[in-house]
């Protein structure tokens, strides 16, 4: 049978496009400046398809998201410094699809490998906390379970965006959302570049992520005392030593768990440990040396002969017992860095201790401490300014606000009455009476209006009841003419005559716009 004719490039928007139709229905294409390059692309694509370079897992049309994540975990995650955190996110999809979670183990040759294992139950307090956490994130876990069962070829940007919306709506941090999308994006990028998923479009590519806030943790002396008390009650005697050494060395949890005695030199006060940024020497403080000297040594050679999961479970029980359920093991690194900055370590020294390649984060801790001016403020407190602020005396802020606005309104009314009736010998007394009456009778709804409307609302009833019986209030002839010609404030076109009247303590006033 004759071979099928090779497709030819064609012009699209001034460029030559090479496009190939594959048996799986995909049509990968690429644009080039020259016809020759486009032709070569077609030839290379077809040649690759005819060789043994078949897509891993059968390609995106035959692979669910869970299968892709599991394959990715075995190739990449298992060897990462932050493997446990990433594997935990992958396990959410596995459990959502009905599979057991994966855990990292060492094979016969000491190499890392993955194996399925059911989740171990932790302390009852932690299990209750975990149940409550899942209860408030039901939509997120349901969305993950839905995506986990979908074929990769059917995933779209809208699916990823809906997952992000659920996570944000249920209170997950911007950092957690970023890590979730970054994981999916990298899985699909590896599928395209290394798994031979030709023609597949990354659904997580191009999605803009929000900026995450830096997490800083502060623990009061009372909280720290409660934490150490809870740590002292742990069954495992290594837990307290683990926390103390973490605070003295600023090491990440993974690096702490990897410490070995044959890589620790107490005499020269240095320990070598793998870290997220590669193997680094860790300078040991005198306190750190004392902590290590007082620890029992295990025959396995590890400084802390327990699994990471065992440490997590012990920590979860201790932090909940101490009343600090949100304090993470990773937060000990932030607490330690802040304390060393307070003790006077410079940014370069702190950078080296943290094992960072840049000084950015070290400078953040330095600035954080420089902004902590409590001691300096206390020293100058004796010469501080004195402020006179009236206490609320049991009243609510809303009641005080209403009373002050009513008083301000009354003062404005009195000032206007004095200006209008300054010729009267009783003007001051009448203005005082108006101010008092306005203060006592102004309803709450009137306070939301302007001064003229507020006054009208507060005195309308009294004006209506006494207008006919009140005697004429004497005014100067010039002032009377002005008031007669003034149009009403209600906006009527024709000017209406008005005769100011008074009855008892209340002056009847009509405000108007000057002609």
mmCIF file of C-alpha atoms in Angstrom, residues 178-405:
data_model
loop_
_atom_site.group_PDB
_atom_site.id
_atom_site.type_symbol
_atom_site.label_atom_id
_atom_site.label_comp_id
_atom_site.label_asym_id
_atom_site.label_seq_id
_atom_site.Cartn_x
_atom_site.Cartn_y
_atom_site.Cartn_z
ATOM 1 C CA UNK A 178 -0.966 29.432 43.840
ATOM 2 C CA UNK A 179 0.609 26.103 44.822
ATOM 3 C CA UNK A 180 -2.422 24.158 43.571
ATOM 4 C CA UNK A 181 -2.411 25.806 40.138
ATOM 5 C CA UNK A 182 1.400 25.671 39.920
ATOM 6 C CA UNK A 183 1.287 21.906 40.466
ATOM 7 C CA UNK A 184 -1.271 21.360 37.698
ATOM 8 C CA UNK A 185 0.583 23.694 35.342
ATOM 9 C CA UNK A 186 3.885 21.878 35.821
ATOM 10 C CA UNK A 187 2.301 18.454 35.367
ATOM 11 C CA UNK A 188 0.872 19.488 31.998
ATOM 12 C CA UNK A 189 4.112 21.208 30.935
ATOM 13 C CA UNK A 190 6.030 17.998 31.620
ATOM 14 C CA UNK A 191 3.418 16.044 29.662
ATOM 15 C CA UNK A 192 3.914 18.313 26.657
ATOM 16 C CA UNK A 193 7.707 18.516 26.730
ATOM 17 C CA UNK A 194 8.675 15.079 28.062
ATOM 18 C CA UNK A 195 5.708 12.718 27.786
ATOM 19 C CA UNK A 196 5.236 13.286 24.058
ATOM 20 C CA UNK A 197 1.715 14.703 24.383
ATOM 21 C CA UNK A 198 1.907 16.459 21.024
ATOM 22 C CA UNK A 199 -0.836 18.960 20.286
ATOM 23 C CA UNK A 200 -1.992 19.113 23.896
ATOM 24 C CA UNK A 201 -2.753 22.602 25.229
ATOM 25 C CA UNK A 202 -1.984 23.283 28.883
ATOM 26 C CA UNK A 203 -5.293 24.339 30.522
ATOM 27 C CA UNK A 204 -3.458 25.946 33.460
ATOM 28 C CA UNK A 205 -1.217 28.096 31.260
ATOM 29 C CA UNK A 206 -1.913 31.823 31.228
ATOM 30 C CA UNK A 207 -4.049 31.876 34.391
ATOM 31 C CA UNK A 208 -3.060 34.895 36.450
ATOM 32 C CA UNK A 209 -2.549 34.222 40.119
ATOM 33 C CA UNK A 210 -3.024 36.634 42.977
ATOM 34 C CA UNK A 211 -0.178 37.721 45.196
ATOM 35 C CA UNK A 212 0.211 35.773 48.404
ATOM 36 C CA UNK A 213 0.748 37.509 51.705
ATOM 37 C CA UNK A 214 3.866 36.777 53.704
ATOM 38 C CA UNK A 215 3.092 34.754 56.811
ATOM 39 C CA UNK A 216 4.503 36.018 60.071
ATOM 40 C CA UNK A 217 3.782 34.313 63.369
ATOM 41 C CA UNK A 218 4.001 35.801 66.837
ATOM 42 C CA UNK A 219 3.786 33.749 70.028
ATOM 43 C CA UNK A 220 3.327 35.365 73.441
ATOM 44 C CA UNK A 221 5.376 34.201 76.449
ATOM 45 C CA UNK A 222 2.252 32.627 77.959
ATOM 46 C CA UNK A 223 1.533 30.723 74.739
ATOM 47 C CA UNK A 224 5.128 29.547 74.499
ATOM 48 C CA UNK A 225 5.027 28.308 78.106
ATOM 49 C CA UNK A 226 1.819 26.381 77.333
ATOM 50 C CA UNK A 227 3.457 24.881 74.242
ATOM 51 C CA UNK A 228 6.539 23.680 76.129
ATOM 52 C CA UNK A 229 4.306 22.171 78.804
ATOM 53 C CA UNK A 230 2.374 20.258 76.129
ATOM 54 C CA UNK A 231 5.614 19.133 74.439
ATOM 55 C CA UNK A 232 6.906 17.827 77.772
ATOM 56 C CA UNK A 233 3.823 15.602 78.053
ATOM 57 C CA UNK A 234 4.430 13.912 74.660
ATOM 58 C CA UNK A 235 5.145 10.169 74.777
ATOM 59 C CA UNK A 236 8.022 10.515 72.317
ATOM 60 C CA UNK A 237 11.027 12.071 74.137
ATOM 61 C CA UNK A 238 12.529 13.358 70.873
ATOM 62 C CA UNK A 239 9.690 15.817 70.139
ATOM 63 C CA UNK A 240 10.825 18.520 72.566
ATOM 64 C CA UNK A 241 14.434 18.231 71.353
ATOM 65 C CA UNK A 242 13.188 18.506 67.751
ATOM 66 C CA UNK A 243 11.370 21.795 68.426
ATOM 67 C CA UNK A 244 14.248 23.271 70.453
ATOM 68 C CA UNK A 245 16.805 22.460 67.743
ATOM 69 C CA UNK A 246 14.498 23.808 65.011
ATOM 70 C CA UNK A 247 14.261 27.138 66.846
ATOM 71 C CA UNK A 248 18.043 27.277 67.242
ATOM 72 C CA UNK A 249 18.961 26.331 63.658
ATOM 73 C CA UNK A 250 16.058 27.796 61.553
ATOM 74 C CA UNK A 251 16.025 24.495 59.617
ATOM 75 C CA UNK A 252 12.983 23.401 57.625
ATOM 76 C CA UNK A 253 11.086 20.313 58.867
ATOM 77 C CA UNK A 254 12.441 18.168 56.036
ATOM 78 C CA UNK A 255 16.014 19.140 56.851
ATOM 79 C CA UNK A 256 15.434 18.502 60.546
ATOM 80 C CA UNK A 257 14.193 14.985 59.852
ATOM 81 C CA UNK A 258 17.220 14.303 57.609
ATOM 82 C CA UNK A 259 19.873 15.208 60.215
ATOM 83 C CA UNK A 260 22.416 12.442 60.851
ATOM 84 C CA UNK A 261 25.021 12.056 63.563
ATOM 85 C CA UNK A 262 27.786 11.265 61.064
ATOM 86 C CA UNK A 263 27.099 14.649 59.436
ATOM 87 C CA UNK A 264 27.135 16.535 62.762
ATOM 88 C CA UNK A 265 30.340 17.919 64.316
ATOM 89 C CA UNK A 266 29.594 19.127 67.839
ATOM 90 C CA UNK A 267 33.214 20.094 68.530
ATOM 91 C CA UNK A 268 33.349 22.511 65.602
ATOM 92 C CA UNK A 269 29.645 23.342 66.006
ATOM 93 C CA UNK A 270 28.511 22.562 62.468
ATOM 94 C CA UNK A 271 26.039 20.146 60.883
ATOM 95 C CA UNK A 272 25.573 19.331 57.215
ATOM 96 C CA UNK A 273 22.039 18.764 56.065
ATOM 97 C CA UNK A 274 20.129 18.585 52.783
ATOM 98 C CA UNK A 275 17.826 21.514 52.241
ATOM 99 C CA UNK A 276 15.416 22.844 49.670
ATOM 100 C CA UNK A 277 18.267 24.777 48.071
ATOM 101 C CA UNK A 278 20.836 21.935 48.299
ATOM 102 C CA UNK A 279 23.239 20.593 50.981
ATOM 103 C CA UNK A 280 24.319 23.342 53.333
ATOM 104 C CA UNK A 281 26.482 23.610 56.440
ATOM 105 C CA UNK A 282 24.506 24.759 59.461
ATOM 106 C CA UNK A 283 26.256 26.691 62.214
ATOM 107 C CA UNK A 284 25.239 25.467 65.669
ATOM 108 C CA UNK A 285 24.711 27.846 68.547
ATOM 109 C CA UNK A 286 25.916 26.891 72.011
ATOM 110 C CA UNK A 287 22.314 26.145 72.974
ATOM 111 C CA UNK A 288 21.937 23.897 69.930
ATOM 112 C CA UNK A 289 25.056 21.968 70.923
ATOM 113 C CA UNK A 290 23.675 21.455 74.451
ATOM 114 C CA UNK A 291 20.372 20.197 73.030
ATOM 115 C CA UNK A 292 22.209 17.655 70.872
ATOM 116 C CA UNK A 293 24.528 16.568 73.684
ATOM 117 C CA UNK A 294 21.572 15.783 75.936
ATOM 118 C CA UNK A 295 19.823 13.613 73.333
ATOM 119 C CA UNK A 296 19.939 9.818 73.276
ATOM 120 C CA UNK A 297 21.532 8.384 70.134
ATOM 121 C CA UNK A 298 19.795 5.800 67.986
ATOM 122 C CA UNK A 299 21.557 2.930 66.241
ATOM 123 C CA UNK A 300 20.020 3.963 62.898
ATOM 124 C CA UNK A 301 22.322 6.992 62.772
ATOM 125 C CA UNK A 302 19.551 9.559 62.457
ATOM 126 C CA UNK A 303 19.467 12.395 64.958
ATOM 127 C CA UNK A 304 15.692 12.014 65.156
ATOM 128 C CA UNK A 305 14.844 8.307 64.638
ATOM 129 C CA UNK A 306 11.163 8.790 63.805
ATOM 130 C CA UNK A 307 9.169 9.298 60.649
ATOM 131 C CA UNK A 308 7.986 12.693 59.490
ATOM 132 C CA UNK A 309 4.414 11.521 59.977
ATOM 133 C CA UNK A 310 5.105 10.555 63.592
ATOM 134 C CA UNK A 311 6.525 14.030 64.234
ATOM 135 C CA UNK A 312 3.512 15.645 62.585
ATOM 136 C CA UNK A 313 1.085 13.677 64.729
ATOM 137 C CA UNK A 314 2.978 14.492 67.925
ATOM 138 C CA UNK A 315 3.122 18.170 66.992
ATOM 139 C CA UNK A 316 -0.589 18.274 66.155
ATOM 140 C CA UNK A 317 -1.458 16.901 69.583
ATOM 141 C CA UNK A 318 0.868 19.318 71.379
ATOM 142 C CA UNK A 319 -0.199 22.479 69.563
ATOM 143 C CA UNK A 320 -3.892 21.747 70.072
ATOM 144 C CA UNK A 321 -3.340 21.016 73.759
ATOM 145 C CA UNK A 322 -1.447 24.321 74.055
ATOM 146 C CA UNK A 323 -4.294 26.254 72.415
ATOM 147 C CA UNK A 324 -2.326 26.985 69.211
ATOM 148 C CA UNK A 325 -4.115 24.835 66.583
ATOM 149 C CA UNK A 326 -2.899 26.935 63.631
ATOM 150 C CA UNK A 327 0.801 26.984 64.570
ATOM 151 C CA UNK A 328 2.655 24.881 61.999
ATOM 152 C CA UNK A 329 6.025 23.190 62.242
ATOM 153 C CA UNK A 330 7.177 25.414 59.382
ATOM 154 C CA UNK A 331 6.284 28.464 61.500
ATOM 155 C CA UNK A 332 9.121 27.630 63.892
ATOM 156 C CA UNK A 333 11.518 28.764 61.158
ATOM 157 C CA UNK A 334 9.853 32.191 61.032
ATOM 158 C CA UNK A 335 9.872 32.501 64.817
ATOM 159 C CA UNK A 336 13.545 31.603 64.920
ATOM 160 C CA UNK A 337 14.524 34.061 62.177
ATOM 161 C CA UNK A 338 12.647 36.878 63.918
ATOM 162 C CA UNK A 339 14.377 36.147 67.223
ATOM 163 C CA UNK A 340 17.839 36.084 65.656
ATOM 164 C CA UNK A 341 17.114 39.402 63.945
ATOM 165 C CA UNK A 342 16.161 40.863 67.331
ATOM 166 C CA UNK A 343 19.414 39.610 68.795
ATOM 167 C CA UNK A 344 21.306 41.654 66.219
ATOM 168 C CA UNK A 345 22.164 39.347 63.328
ATOM 169 C CA UNK A 346 22.720 41.286 60.101
ATOM 170 C CA UNK A 347 20.928 40.543 56.844
ATOM 171 C CA UNK A 348 23.929 38.683 55.295
ATOM 172 C CA UNK A 349 24.340 36.583 58.452
ATOM 173 C CA UNK A 350 20.639 35.777 58.563
ATOM 174 C CA UNK A 351 20.645 34.943 54.845
ATOM 175 C CA UNK A 352 23.444 32.433 55.369
ATOM 176 C CA UNK A 353 21.738 30.898 58.371
ATOM 177 C CA UNK A 354 18.428 30.517 56.517
ATOM 178 C CA UNK A 355 20.198 29.033 53.499
ATOM 179 C CA UNK A 356 18.662 31.522 51.070
ATOM 180 C CA UNK A 357 20.331 32.322 47.754
ATOM 181 C CA UNK A 358 19.246 35.968 47.973
ATOM 182 C CA UNK A 359 19.039 38.452 50.821
ATOM 183 C CA UNK A 360 15.419 39.426 50.168
ATOM 184 C CA UNK A 361 13.728 37.389 52.882
ATOM 185 C CA UNK A 362 16.510 38.009 55.388
ATOM 186 C CA UNK A 363 16.014 41.744 54.886
ATOM 187 C CA UNK A 364 12.287 41.302 55.540
ATOM 188 C CA UNK A 365 13.036 39.881 58.997
ATOM 189 C CA UNK A 366 15.492 42.694 59.680
ATOM 190 C CA UNK A 367 12.915 45.324 58.690
ATOM 191 C CA UNK A 368 10.282 43.563 60.763
ATOM 192 C CA UNK A 369 12.418 43.897 63.857
ATOM 193 C CA UNK A 370 13.397 47.490 63.071
ATOM 194 C CA UNK A 371 9.699 48.352 63.022
ATOM 195 C CA UNK A 372 9.280 46.816 66.473
ATOM 196 C CA UNK A 373 9.749 50.025 68.480
ATOM 197 C CA UNK A 374 8.059 49.008 71.732
ATOM 198 C CA UNK A 375 11.167 49.347 73.896
ATOM 199 C CA UNK A 376 12.050 52.723 72.392
ATOM 200 C CA UNK A 377 8.502 53.997 72.823
ATOM 201 C CA UNK A 378 8.447 52.909 76.453
ATOM 202 C CA UNK A 379 11.647 54.866 77.149
ATOM 203 C CA UNK A 380 10.144 58.157 75.936
ATOM 204 C CA UNK A 381 6.677 57.579 77.416
ATOM 205 C CA UNK A 382 7.277 60.044 80.278
ATOM 206 C CA UNK A 383 7.514 62.967 77.827
ATOM 207 C CA UNK A 384 4.591 61.875 75.680
ATOM 208 C CA UNK A 385 1.749 64.247 74.802
ATOM 209 C CA UNK A 386 -1.401 64.199 76.916
ATOM 210 C CA UNK A 387 -4.678 63.860 75.051
ATOM 211 C CA UNK A 388 -8.049 64.839 76.468
ATOM 212 C CA UNK A 389 -10.721 62.578 75.021
ATOM 213 C CA UNK A 390 -14.160 62.453 76.591
ATOM 214 C CA UNK A 391 -15.154 58.905 77.610
ATOM 215 C CA UNK A 392 -18.339 57.396 76.202
ATOM 216 C CA UNK A 393 -19.622 56.662 79.743
ATOM 217 C CA UNK A 394 -21.485 53.522 78.824
ATOM 218 C CA UNK A 395 -23.089 54.901 75.669
ATOM 219 C CA UNK A 396 -22.729 53.263 72.288
ATOM 220 C CA UNK A 397 -20.778 55.022 69.545
ATOM 221 C CA UNK A 398 -23.994 55.375 67.511
ATOM 222 C CA UNK A 399 -25.802 57.148 70.402
ATOM 223 C CA UNK A 400 -22.907 59.542 70.924
ATOM 224 C CA UNK A 401 -22.782 60.314 67.196
ATOM 225 C CA UNK A 402 -26.513 61.084 67.085
ATOM 226 C CA UNK A 403 -26.331 63.306 70.156
ATOM 227 C CA UNK A 404 -23.411 65.313 68.770
ATOM 228 C CA UNK A 405 -25.063 65.772 65.378
#
